[in-house]
Structure formats: C-alpha cells, structure tokens
Coordinates of C-alpha atoms and ligand atoms in Angstrom, one line a residue:
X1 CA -22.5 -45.5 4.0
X2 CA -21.1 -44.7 7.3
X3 CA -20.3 -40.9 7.7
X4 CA -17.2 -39.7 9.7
X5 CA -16.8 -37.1 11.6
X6 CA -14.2 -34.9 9.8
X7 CA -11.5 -34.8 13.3
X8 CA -11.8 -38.7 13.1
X9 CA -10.9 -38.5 9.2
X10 CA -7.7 -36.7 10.0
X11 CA -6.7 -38.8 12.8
X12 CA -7.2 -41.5 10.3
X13 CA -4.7 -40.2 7.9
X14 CA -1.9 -40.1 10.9
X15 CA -0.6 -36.8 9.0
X16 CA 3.1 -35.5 11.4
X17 CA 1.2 -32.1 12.6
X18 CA 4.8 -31.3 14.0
X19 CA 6.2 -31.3 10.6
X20 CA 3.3 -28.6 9.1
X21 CA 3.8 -25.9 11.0
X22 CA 2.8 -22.8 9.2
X23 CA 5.3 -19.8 8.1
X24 CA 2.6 -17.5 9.5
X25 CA 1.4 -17.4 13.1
X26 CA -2.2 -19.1 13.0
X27 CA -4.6 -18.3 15.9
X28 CA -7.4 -20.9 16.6
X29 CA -10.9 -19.7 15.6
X30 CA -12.7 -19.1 17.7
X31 CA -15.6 -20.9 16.3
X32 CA -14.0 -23.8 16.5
X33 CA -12.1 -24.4 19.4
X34 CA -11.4 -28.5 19.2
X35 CA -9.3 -28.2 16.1
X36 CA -5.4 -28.1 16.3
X37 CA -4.4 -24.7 15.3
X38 CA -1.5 -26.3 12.9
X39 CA -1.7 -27.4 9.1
X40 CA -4.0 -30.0 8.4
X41 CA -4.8 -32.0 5.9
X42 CA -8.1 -33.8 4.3
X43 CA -9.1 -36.6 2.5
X44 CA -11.6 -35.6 0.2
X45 CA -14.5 -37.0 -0.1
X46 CA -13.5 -39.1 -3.7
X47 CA -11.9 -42.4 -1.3
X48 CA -10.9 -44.9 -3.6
X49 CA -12.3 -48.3 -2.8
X50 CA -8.7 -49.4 -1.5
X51 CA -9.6 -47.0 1.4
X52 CA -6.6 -45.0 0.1
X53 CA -7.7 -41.3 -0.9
X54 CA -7.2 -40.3 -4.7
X55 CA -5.8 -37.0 -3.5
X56 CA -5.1 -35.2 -0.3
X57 CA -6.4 -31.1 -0.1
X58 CA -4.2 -29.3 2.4
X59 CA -6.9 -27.4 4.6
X60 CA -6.6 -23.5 4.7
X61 CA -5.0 -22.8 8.7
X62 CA -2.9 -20.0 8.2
X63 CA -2.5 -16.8 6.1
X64 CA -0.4 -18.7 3.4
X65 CA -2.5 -21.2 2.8
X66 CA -5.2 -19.2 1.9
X67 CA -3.4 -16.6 -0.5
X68 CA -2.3 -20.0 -2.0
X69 CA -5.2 -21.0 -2.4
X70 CA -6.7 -17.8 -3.9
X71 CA -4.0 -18.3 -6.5
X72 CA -4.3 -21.7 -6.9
X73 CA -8.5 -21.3 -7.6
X74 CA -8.8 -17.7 -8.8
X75 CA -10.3 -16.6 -5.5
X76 CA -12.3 -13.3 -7.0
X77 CA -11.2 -10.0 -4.6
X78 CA -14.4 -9.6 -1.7
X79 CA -14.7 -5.8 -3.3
X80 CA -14.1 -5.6 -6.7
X81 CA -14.6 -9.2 -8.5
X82 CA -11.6 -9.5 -9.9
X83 CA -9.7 -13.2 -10.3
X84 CA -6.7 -12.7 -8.2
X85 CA -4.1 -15.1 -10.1
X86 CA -0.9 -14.0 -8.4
X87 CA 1.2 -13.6 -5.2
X88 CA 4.0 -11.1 -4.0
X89 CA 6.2 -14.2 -4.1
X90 CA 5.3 -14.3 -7.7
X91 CA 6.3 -10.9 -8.7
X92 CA 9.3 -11.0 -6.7
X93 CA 10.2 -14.4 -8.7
X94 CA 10.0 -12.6 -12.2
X95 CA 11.8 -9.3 -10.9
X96 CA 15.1 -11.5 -9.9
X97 CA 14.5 -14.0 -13.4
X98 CA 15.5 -10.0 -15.1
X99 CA 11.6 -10.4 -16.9
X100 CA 10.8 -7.0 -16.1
X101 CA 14.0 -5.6 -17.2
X102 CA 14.0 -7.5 -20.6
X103 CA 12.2 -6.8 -23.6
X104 CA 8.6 -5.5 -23.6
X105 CA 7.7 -9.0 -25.3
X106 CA 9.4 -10.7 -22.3
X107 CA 7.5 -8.8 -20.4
X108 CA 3.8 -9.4 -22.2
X109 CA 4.7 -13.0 -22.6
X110 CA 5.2 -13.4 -18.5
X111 CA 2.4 -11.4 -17.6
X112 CA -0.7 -12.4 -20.6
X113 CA -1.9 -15.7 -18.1
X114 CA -2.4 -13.1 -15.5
X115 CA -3.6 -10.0 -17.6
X116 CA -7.3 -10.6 -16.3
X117 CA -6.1 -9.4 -12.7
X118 CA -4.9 -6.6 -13.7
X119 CA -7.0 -3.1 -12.3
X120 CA -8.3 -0.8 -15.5
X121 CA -5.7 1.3 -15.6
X122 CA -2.8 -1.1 -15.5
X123 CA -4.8 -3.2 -18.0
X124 CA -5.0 0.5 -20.4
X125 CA -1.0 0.3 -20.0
X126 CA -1.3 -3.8 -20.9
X127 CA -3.0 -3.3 -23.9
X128 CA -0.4 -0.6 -25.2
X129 CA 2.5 -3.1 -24.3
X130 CA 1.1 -5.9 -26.2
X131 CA 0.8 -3.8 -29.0
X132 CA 4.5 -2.4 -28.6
X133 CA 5.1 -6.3 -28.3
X134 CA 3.9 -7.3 -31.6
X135 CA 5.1 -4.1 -33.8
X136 CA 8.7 -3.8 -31.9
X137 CA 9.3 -6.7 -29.1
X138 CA 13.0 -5.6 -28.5
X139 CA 11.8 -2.1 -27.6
X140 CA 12.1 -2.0 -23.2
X141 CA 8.9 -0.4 -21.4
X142 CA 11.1 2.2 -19.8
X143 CA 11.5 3.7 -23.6
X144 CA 8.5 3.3 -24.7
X145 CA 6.9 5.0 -21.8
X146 CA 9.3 7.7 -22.0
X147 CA 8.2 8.4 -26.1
X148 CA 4.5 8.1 -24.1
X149 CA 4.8 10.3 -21.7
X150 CA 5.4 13.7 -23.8
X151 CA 1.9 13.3 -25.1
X152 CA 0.3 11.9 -21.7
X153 CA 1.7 15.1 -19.6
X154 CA -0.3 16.9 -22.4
X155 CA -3.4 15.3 -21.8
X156 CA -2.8 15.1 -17.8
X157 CA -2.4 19.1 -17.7
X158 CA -5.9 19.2 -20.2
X159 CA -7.3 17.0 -17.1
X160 CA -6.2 19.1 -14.3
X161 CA -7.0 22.4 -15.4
X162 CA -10.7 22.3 -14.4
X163 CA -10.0 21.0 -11.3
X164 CA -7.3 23.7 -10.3
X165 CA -9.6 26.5 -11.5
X166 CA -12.4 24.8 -9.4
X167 CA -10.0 25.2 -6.5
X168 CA -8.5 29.1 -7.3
X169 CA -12.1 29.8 -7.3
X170 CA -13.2 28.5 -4.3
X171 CA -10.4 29.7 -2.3
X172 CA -11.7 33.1 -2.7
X173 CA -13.5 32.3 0.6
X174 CA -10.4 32.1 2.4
X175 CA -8.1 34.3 4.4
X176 CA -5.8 36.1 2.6
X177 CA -2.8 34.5 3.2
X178 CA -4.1 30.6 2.6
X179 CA -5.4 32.2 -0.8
X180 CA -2.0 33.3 -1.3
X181 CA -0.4 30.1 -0.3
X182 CA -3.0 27.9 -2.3
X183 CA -2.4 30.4 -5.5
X184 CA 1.6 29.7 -5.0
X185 CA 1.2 25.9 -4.6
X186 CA -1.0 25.8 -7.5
X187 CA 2.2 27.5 -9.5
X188 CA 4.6 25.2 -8.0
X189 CA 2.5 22.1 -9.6
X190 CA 2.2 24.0 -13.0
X191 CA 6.4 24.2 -13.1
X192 CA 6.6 20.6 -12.2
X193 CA 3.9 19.2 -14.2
X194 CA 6.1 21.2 -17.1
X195 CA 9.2 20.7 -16.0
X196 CA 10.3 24.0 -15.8
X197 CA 13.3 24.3 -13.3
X198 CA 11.8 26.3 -10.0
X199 CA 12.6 27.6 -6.6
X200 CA 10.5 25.8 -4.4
X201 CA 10.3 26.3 -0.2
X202 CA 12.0 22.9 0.9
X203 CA 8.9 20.8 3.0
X204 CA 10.0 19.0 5.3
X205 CA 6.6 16.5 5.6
X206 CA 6.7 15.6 1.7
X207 CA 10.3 14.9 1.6
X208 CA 10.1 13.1 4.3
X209 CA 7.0 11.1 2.9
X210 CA 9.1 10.5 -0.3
X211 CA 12.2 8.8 1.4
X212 CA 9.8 6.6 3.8
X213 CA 7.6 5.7 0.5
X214 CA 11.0 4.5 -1.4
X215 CA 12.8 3.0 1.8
X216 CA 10.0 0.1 2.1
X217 CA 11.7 -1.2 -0.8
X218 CA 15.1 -0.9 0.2
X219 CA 16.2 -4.5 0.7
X220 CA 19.1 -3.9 3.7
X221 CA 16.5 -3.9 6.5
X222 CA 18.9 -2.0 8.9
X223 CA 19.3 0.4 6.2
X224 CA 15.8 0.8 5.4
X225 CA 15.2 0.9 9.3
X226 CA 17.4 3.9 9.4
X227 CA 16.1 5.9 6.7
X228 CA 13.3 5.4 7.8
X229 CA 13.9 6.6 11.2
X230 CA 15.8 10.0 10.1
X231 CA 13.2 10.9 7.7
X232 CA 10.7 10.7 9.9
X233 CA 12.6 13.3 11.8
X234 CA 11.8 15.9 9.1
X235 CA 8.5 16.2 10.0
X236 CA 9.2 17.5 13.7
X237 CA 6.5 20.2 13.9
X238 CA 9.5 22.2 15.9
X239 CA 11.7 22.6 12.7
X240 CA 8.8 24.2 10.9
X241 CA 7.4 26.6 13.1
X242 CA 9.3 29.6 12.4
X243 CA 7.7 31.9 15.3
X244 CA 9.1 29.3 18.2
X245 CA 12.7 29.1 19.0
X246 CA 14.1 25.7 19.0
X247 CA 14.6 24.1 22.3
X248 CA 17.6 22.1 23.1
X249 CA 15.9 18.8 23.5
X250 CA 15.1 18.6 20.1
X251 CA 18.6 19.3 19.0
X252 CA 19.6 16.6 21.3
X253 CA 17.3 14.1 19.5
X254 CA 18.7 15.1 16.0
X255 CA 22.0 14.6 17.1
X256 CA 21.6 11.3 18.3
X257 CA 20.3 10.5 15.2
X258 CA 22.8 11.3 13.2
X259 CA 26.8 10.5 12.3
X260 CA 28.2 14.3 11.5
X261 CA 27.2 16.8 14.0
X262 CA 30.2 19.0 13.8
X263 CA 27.7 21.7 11.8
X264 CA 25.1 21.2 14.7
X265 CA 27.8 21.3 17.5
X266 CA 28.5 25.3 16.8
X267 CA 25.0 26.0 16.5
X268 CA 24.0 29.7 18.5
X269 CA 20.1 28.4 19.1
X270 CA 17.6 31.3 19.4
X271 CA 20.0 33.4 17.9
X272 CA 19.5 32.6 14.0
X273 CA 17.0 30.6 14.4
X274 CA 16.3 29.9 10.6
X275 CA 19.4 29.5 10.0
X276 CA 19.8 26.9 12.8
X277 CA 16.5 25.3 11.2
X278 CA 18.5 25.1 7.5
X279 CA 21.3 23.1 9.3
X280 CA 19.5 21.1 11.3
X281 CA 17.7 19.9 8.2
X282 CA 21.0 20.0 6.0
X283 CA 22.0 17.2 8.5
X284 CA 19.3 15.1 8.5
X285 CA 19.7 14.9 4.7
X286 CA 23.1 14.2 4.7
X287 CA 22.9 11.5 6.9
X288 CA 19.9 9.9 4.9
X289 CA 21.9 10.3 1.7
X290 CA 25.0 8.5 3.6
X291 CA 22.6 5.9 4.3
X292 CA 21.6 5.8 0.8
X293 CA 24.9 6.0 -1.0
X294 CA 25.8 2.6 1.2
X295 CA 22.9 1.1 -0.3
X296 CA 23.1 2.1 -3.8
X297 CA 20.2 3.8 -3.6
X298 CA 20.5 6.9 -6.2
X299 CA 16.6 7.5 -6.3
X300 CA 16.5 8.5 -2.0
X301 CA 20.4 10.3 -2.7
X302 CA 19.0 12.5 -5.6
X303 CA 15.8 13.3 -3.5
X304 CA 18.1 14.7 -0.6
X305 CA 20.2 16.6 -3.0
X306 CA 17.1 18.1 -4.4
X307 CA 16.2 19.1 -0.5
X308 CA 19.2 20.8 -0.4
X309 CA 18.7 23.1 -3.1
X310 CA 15.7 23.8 -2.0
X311 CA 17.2 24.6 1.4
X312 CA 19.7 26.9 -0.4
X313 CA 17.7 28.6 -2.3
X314 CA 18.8 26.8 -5.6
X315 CA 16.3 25.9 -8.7
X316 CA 14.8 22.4 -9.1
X317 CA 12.7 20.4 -11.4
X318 CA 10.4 18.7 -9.2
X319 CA 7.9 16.3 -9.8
X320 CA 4.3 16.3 -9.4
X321 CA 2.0 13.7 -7.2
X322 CA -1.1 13.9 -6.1
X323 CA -0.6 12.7 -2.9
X324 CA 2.4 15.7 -2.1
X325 CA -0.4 17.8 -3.6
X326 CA -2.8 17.1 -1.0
X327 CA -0.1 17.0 2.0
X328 CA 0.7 20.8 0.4
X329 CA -2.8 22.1 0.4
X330 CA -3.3 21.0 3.9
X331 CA -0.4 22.9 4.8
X332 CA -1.3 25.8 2.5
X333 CA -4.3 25.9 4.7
X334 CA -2.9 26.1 8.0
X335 CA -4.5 28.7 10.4
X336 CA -7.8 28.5 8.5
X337 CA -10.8 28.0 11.0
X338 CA -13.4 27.4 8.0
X339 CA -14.1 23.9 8.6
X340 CA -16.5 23.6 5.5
X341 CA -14.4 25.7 3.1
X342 CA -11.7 23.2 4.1
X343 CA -13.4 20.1 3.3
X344 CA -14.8 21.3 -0.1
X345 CA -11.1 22.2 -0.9
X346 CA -9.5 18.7 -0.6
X347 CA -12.8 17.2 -2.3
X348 CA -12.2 19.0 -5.4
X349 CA -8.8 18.2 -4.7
X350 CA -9.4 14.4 -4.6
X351 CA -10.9 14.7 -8.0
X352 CA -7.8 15.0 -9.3
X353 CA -6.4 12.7 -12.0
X354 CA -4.2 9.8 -10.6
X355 CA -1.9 6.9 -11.4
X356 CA -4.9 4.6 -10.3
X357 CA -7.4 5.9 -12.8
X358 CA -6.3 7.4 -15.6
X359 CA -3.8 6.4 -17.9
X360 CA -1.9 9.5 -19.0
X361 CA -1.4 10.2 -15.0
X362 CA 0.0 6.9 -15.0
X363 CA 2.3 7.3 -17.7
X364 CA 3.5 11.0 -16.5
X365 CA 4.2 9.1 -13.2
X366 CA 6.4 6.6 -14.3
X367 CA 8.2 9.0 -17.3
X368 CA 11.8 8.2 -15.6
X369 CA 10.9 5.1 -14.2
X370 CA 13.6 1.9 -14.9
X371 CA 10.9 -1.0 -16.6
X372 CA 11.4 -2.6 -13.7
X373 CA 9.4 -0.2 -11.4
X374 CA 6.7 0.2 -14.6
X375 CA 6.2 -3.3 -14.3
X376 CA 5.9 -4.0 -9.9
X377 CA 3.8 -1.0 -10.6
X378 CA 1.2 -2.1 -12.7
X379 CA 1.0 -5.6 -11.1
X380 CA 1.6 -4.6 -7.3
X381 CA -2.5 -3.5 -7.2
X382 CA -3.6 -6.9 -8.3
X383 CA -1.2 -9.2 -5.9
X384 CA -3.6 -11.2 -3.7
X385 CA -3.7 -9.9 0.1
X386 CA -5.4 -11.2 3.4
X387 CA -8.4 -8.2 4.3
X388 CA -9.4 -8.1 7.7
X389 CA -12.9 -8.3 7.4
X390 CA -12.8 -6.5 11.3
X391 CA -10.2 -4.2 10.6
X392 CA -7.1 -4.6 12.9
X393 CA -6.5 -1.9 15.4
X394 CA -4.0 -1.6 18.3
X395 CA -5.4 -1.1 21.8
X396 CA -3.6 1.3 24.2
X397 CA -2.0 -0.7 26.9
X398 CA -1.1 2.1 30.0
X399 CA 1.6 0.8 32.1
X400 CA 2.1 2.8 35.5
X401 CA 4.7 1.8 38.0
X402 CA 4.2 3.4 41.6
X403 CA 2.6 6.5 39.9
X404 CA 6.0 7.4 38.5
X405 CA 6.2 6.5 35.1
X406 CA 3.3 5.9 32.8
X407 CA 4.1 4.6 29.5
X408 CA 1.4 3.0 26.4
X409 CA 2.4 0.1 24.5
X410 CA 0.3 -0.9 21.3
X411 CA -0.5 -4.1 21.0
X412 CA -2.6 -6.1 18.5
X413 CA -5.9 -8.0 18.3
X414 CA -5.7 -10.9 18.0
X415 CA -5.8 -12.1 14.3
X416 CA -8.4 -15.0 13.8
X417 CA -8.6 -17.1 10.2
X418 CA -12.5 -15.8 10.9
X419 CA -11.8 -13.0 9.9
X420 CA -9.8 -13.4 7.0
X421 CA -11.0 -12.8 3.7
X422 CA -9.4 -12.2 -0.2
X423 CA -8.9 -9.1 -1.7
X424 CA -6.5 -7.5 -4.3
X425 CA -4.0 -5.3 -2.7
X426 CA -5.5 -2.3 -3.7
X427 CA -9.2 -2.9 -2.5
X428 CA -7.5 -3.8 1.2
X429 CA -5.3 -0.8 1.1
X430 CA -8.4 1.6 0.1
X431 CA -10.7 0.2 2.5
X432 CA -8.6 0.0 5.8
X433 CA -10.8 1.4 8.3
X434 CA -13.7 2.3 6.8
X435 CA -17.1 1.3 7.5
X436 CA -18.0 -1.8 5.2
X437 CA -20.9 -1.0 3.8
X438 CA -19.7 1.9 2.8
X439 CA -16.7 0.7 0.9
X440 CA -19.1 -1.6 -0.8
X441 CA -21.2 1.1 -2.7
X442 CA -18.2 1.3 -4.6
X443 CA -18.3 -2.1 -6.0
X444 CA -20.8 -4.4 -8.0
X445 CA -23.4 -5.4 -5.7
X446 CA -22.9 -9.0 -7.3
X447 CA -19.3 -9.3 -6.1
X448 CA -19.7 -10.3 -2.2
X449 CA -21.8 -12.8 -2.9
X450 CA -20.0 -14.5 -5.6
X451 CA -17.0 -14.1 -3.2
X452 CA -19.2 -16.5 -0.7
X453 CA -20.4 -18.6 -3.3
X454 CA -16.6 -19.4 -4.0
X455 CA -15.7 -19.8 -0.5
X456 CA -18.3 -21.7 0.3
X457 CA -17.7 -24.0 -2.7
X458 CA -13.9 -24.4 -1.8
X459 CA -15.2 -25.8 1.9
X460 CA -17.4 -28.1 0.4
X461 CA -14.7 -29.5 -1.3
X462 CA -12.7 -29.5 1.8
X463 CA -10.2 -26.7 1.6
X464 CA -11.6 -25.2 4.4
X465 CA -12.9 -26.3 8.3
X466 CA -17.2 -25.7 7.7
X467 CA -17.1 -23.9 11.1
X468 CA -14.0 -21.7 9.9
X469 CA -16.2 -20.5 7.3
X470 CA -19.8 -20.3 9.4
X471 CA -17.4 -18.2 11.3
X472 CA -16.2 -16.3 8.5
X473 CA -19.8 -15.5 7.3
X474 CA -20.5 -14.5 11.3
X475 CA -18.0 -11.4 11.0
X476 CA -19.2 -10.8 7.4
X477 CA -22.4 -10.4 8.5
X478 CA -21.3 -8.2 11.4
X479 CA -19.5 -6.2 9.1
X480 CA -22.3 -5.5 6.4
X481 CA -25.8 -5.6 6.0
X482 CA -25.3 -8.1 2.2
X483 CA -27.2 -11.1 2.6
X484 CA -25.4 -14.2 1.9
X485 CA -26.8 -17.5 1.2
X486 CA -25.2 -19.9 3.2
X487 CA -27.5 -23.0 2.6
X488 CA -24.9 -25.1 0.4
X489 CA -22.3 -24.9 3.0
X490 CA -22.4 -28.3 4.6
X491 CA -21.2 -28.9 8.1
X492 CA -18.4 -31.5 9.3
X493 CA -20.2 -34.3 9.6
X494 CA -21.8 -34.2 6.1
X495 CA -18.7 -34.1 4.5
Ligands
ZN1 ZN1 -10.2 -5.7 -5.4

C-alpha cells in the first residue's frame, strides 16, 4: 500500500477552500506553517475500494470547529474530567424554544441527555428537579425554588456563622475604625441574608459591579454598551473620597455621560461637597435606569432605585453575595497597613459558602429568580469553552508622536489553535491567569492525561492536523510539569 502524504490527500479531494471559511478568525500554527489556515477537510483512512471515501471528517482549524467537536465526541474538560456535551448555541436554542420557562418536566426532559455535564452543585439542584418532575411535572422551577429557599436561607445562615465569628475575631487585630467597619458590614449581611429592611451606605463599586454583571446579558448591544459605560462611572475613586473636593474635570466627564444635567448644571462644587457627591451619583442612576426602562430591563431599573434609597437615606432589603461581600471587606479595610492581617481576613472570607458549592447558597441565590435564569444558571458552568493553555494577555503598545503625546493601546497575542484546549466554562474562568500547575492540584491527577489520550485519539482518526496537536502537547508541556504519553499519536504521513 502506497502511503500519501496527508497535503496531497486534500488536494486530492479538490474540497472549494474559498467556500469554508471559518466564523472565527484562525491563525496558522505555528508548528505547521505549509497548511492553509482555512477549513479543511479529510478523507479518513476507511477509502472504499471505488477510491471514493466512506465518509469525510472536517479537520479542527478554527475555534468552532473544535467546541463542535468537543460536543460532538464528549471532549472531557482539561481540569476537571467532566464530558462536556453542550454549547452556548445550545442553551441559547432551548431558552428561545420557552423550555426553561415551561414546566419543571420540560425542563428535566431537555436537560437528562446532558445531566452528566453538569458541576456538583447544579447536579444537587438536578436531582431535586427530577424528583419535582415525577411527583408534580406542572409545577415551574421558579416556584419550587421559591418553597426551597425558606429552608436553604436557614441552612446558608447555619453555614456562615462560623465563618463570620472567625472573621469578628480576627479583626480584633485591626485599627479601630476597620474593626468597626468590618463589625457594620457583617450586620449589613445579617439584614440581608434575613431580609430584614435596612439602611445601608449606598457603594458605589458594588452597584456598579451589579449593573455591569446583568448588562452582559442585555441583548441591545448599544444599550448594554451604555450601561456599561455609566456604571462604570460609579466607581470613580473621586466620588468616594469624602476628604477631597471634587474637581471640575470630573464633573465634565459625568456630564458628558449623561442625558439630564439640569441637577448637575446648578451644582456649587467645594461648597457641599457631599451633597454634590449624592447628585452626581443620583444622575448616573438615572440615566442607567433610562437606559434600562428602554430595554425592559426591570432587574438593572430596580437595582438603581434601590441606589437611590440608599443615597437618601431610605430602608432597603438587599441581597446578599459573596462576591459584594468580599468587594465590602476590602473597602471595610481601607487605610489598614497590616498586610498579613489583611490576607488572613479575605481567606476566611473565601471560605464562605457559595452558589458554586453548596446547594442551599444556590437556592438562596436564585429565591426571586424567573426559571429561566435557574436554568442558564445551572447549565452556563458546564457549556464547553476554548482555554488558553498560554493564557492570553495584552501587551502595552506606547505610541509617542514628536515627544508630545504618548498614548498605550492594548493589543492581543496572537491566538494559535496550539494553544487551544477544552474546558468547561467554569474551569477556564477559575483558572485565567494562574500558574498551571497550580490550578491542577485542584483536579484528579488522572484528568490531563485522559484529556490527551482523547485528543490524541481524535487526530488519529483525522479530526485534527498531527503537527497541530504535537504542537498542542509543546505548550502543554511548557505549561505544566504532567507527563503525557504521546507515542500513539501518529504523524502525517502515517495516516
Ligand atoms: Zn472543568
């Protein structure tokens, strides 16, 4: 038997390159520097005796392909093992058939091909639904969450106590006035976490960490652009620092920002100075919640109204997160030079209880939730992502003309298939920059190399160019010190 080179197999096939053009920009590898950069295709090896090939595998080339792929074959995630069985497009199908807004049984009957993907916690929240499914399949997961939830904030509070009286405890190192602030914060989550209405000091970084959280899923891109945009004005350090009188320039940069400035207009600056900080923020909100009400979006308008009261004073019934909890403590310890003290706070802090691993937190989260957030919740963690195995970073750019102006503009590295790998979204998301072999201690010391077999499998059977994958392995093995057993992976010309 003769054996081809794979580039003259292709050529063979005469596939229309022009016509495969990826959705997603592909970069060449650099491994491999003779192969068109374009969707291919590949005989596999099976040719019928009519020379004709008994099926045609479309060769992974761009960042589609390969969460396709991962779907198609059950790609485990590099980190954590798990089959990934579904895509983003995939959720976002079911969301507009109305599956998540249906029936709980709906619901469980969509989801039960797919229920192995699912992370512990969502799984926990599975299991319960199926149940709910089979003793009342009319009942909607918004309801029965709700009925849930008055025994989960029980058990949430049970959790948390420890944790809280582990931080009160410690924070006798402090200086008086962080003690004092971490004491008040840790009152603050005790009337949310019950629900008892509160006056709470209006924060300008969580609220504006709230808005930007729900505006990535605000589906007017403009809109979400601009919500965006204002919230992040909430955060200006000026706004919060009581002791330094606001300077026009940043007035001038709220009120481009913004539609009514009739309030800001009249403002006497360094005279009231608190009270010019109240307005400023009064019409930042409003022009978020204008923003809002054209989108329909109640959830961002009823989070400005609640910044409101808080500006004026008013009682509210907040809610508790974890991750406000931690942008609070940081803030509650402000102006505290014990490095040490600080980072033992937020690890006890970290301890506590969250959406992602424990099932009563999960349930408190989502008590108001519509079914249709419950469900994008619980499968969102699972959705199959591209991970960087060299994370991504942007390098500074400096741009001087003539001396005068000096500007930097990020820009991106360029993204090779090399270093693509599979991993559930919330593996990708918790890694992000941290060091690799670190990450991994969290995981089964089994899962990377299973990963590899896989991937090394899937080239073998022509899904992937060999020297894409030798080159994959390459930044693996720059990234980490797992061994990986690359003998089965055969090179072009043995396939
Ligand atoms: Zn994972």
């Amino acid at each position: 038997m003769i054996i081809t080179p794979i580039t003259t197999k292709l050529f063979q096939q005469k596939i229309d390159f022009k016509n495969n053009l990826s959705d997603y920009s592909v970069y060449r590898s650099p491994v491999n520097t003779s192969q068109p950069a374009k969707d291919v295709f590949l005989a596999s090896s099976n040719i019928a005796f009519n020379g004709k090939p008994d099926f045609i595998r479309k060769i992974v080339r761009s960042k589609k392909d390969f969460k396709d792929l991962a779907v198609k074959k059950q790609i485990p995630c590099l980190y954590c093992g798990r089959k990934l069985s579904y895509n983003d497009g995939m959720v976002d199908k079911w969301k507009e058939q109305g599956l998540f807004s249906g029936s709980v049984e709906t619901f469980v009957k969509t989801i039960t091909p797919y229920k192995e993907s699912l992370h512990k916690t969502e799984a926990e929240v599975f299991k319960i639904f199926e149940y709910y499914a089979k003793t009342n399949p009319a009942q909607k997961m918004d309801s029965i969450i709700k009925v849930l939830s008055v025994h989960s904030n029980k058990e949430l509070l049970k959790a948390q106590k420890p944790i809280f009286d582990a931080l009160i405890k410690t924070s006798k190192g402090l200086p008086v006035e962080n003690q004092y602030k971490l004491f008040e914060l840790i009152q603050k989550s005790h009337y949310r976490l019950k629900r008892i209405p509160h006056i709470e000091e209006f924060s300008g970084k969580e609220t504006s960490y709230k808005i930007k959280k729900l505006a990535k899923t605000v589906s007017n891109l403009k809109s979400a652009d601009k919500i965006k945009r204002l919230a992040a004005l909430l955060t200006v350090p000026e706004l919060k620092e009581r002791n330094t009188p606001l300077d026009a320039s940043i007035i001038e940069r709220i009120k481009n920002n913004i539609y009514t400035n009739s309030d800001i207009e009249n403002l006497h600056i360094g005279v009231t100075t608190h009270h010019a900080r109240k307005k400023l923020y009064s019409a930042i909100l409003l022009a978020i919640r204008y923003e809002a009400e054209k989108t329909k979006r109640n959830d961002i308008v009823k989070l400005c109204q609640e910044g409101e009261k808080c500006l004026q004073g008013m009682p509210i019934i907040g809610k508790f997160s974890n991750k406000s909890f931690l942008y609070d403590l940081e803030e509650a310890l402000e102006g505290c030079n014990n490095k040490n003290l600080i980072i033992k706070l937020h690890k006890i802090a970290e301890k506590l209880p969250s959406s992602e691993d424990n099932i009563h937190a999960f349930i408190t989260k989502h008590d108001n939730a519509s079914s249709e957030t419950i469900a994008v919740n619980m499968l969102d963690p699972s959705k199959v992502t591209i991970e960087h195995m060299n994370p991504r970073y942007y390098i500074k750019l400096a741009v001087s003309k003539n001396n005068q102006k000096s500007s930097t503009q990020p820009t991106y590295v360029p993204d090779f298939i090399t270093d693509w790998a599979i991993s559930c979204k919330r593996c990708n998301n918790t890694r992000q920059h941290y060091d690799m072999n670190e990450y991994f201690k969290n995981f089964d010391k089994n899962n990377a190399p299973n990963y590899w077999k896989e991937i090394i499998s899937l080239a073998n059977e022509g899904y992937f160019l060999p020297e894409d994958v030798k080159g994959m392995l390459e930044v693996f093995k720059g990234q980490c010190n797992i061994k990986i057993d690359s003998s089965a992976l055969k090179n072009s010309d043995s396939i």
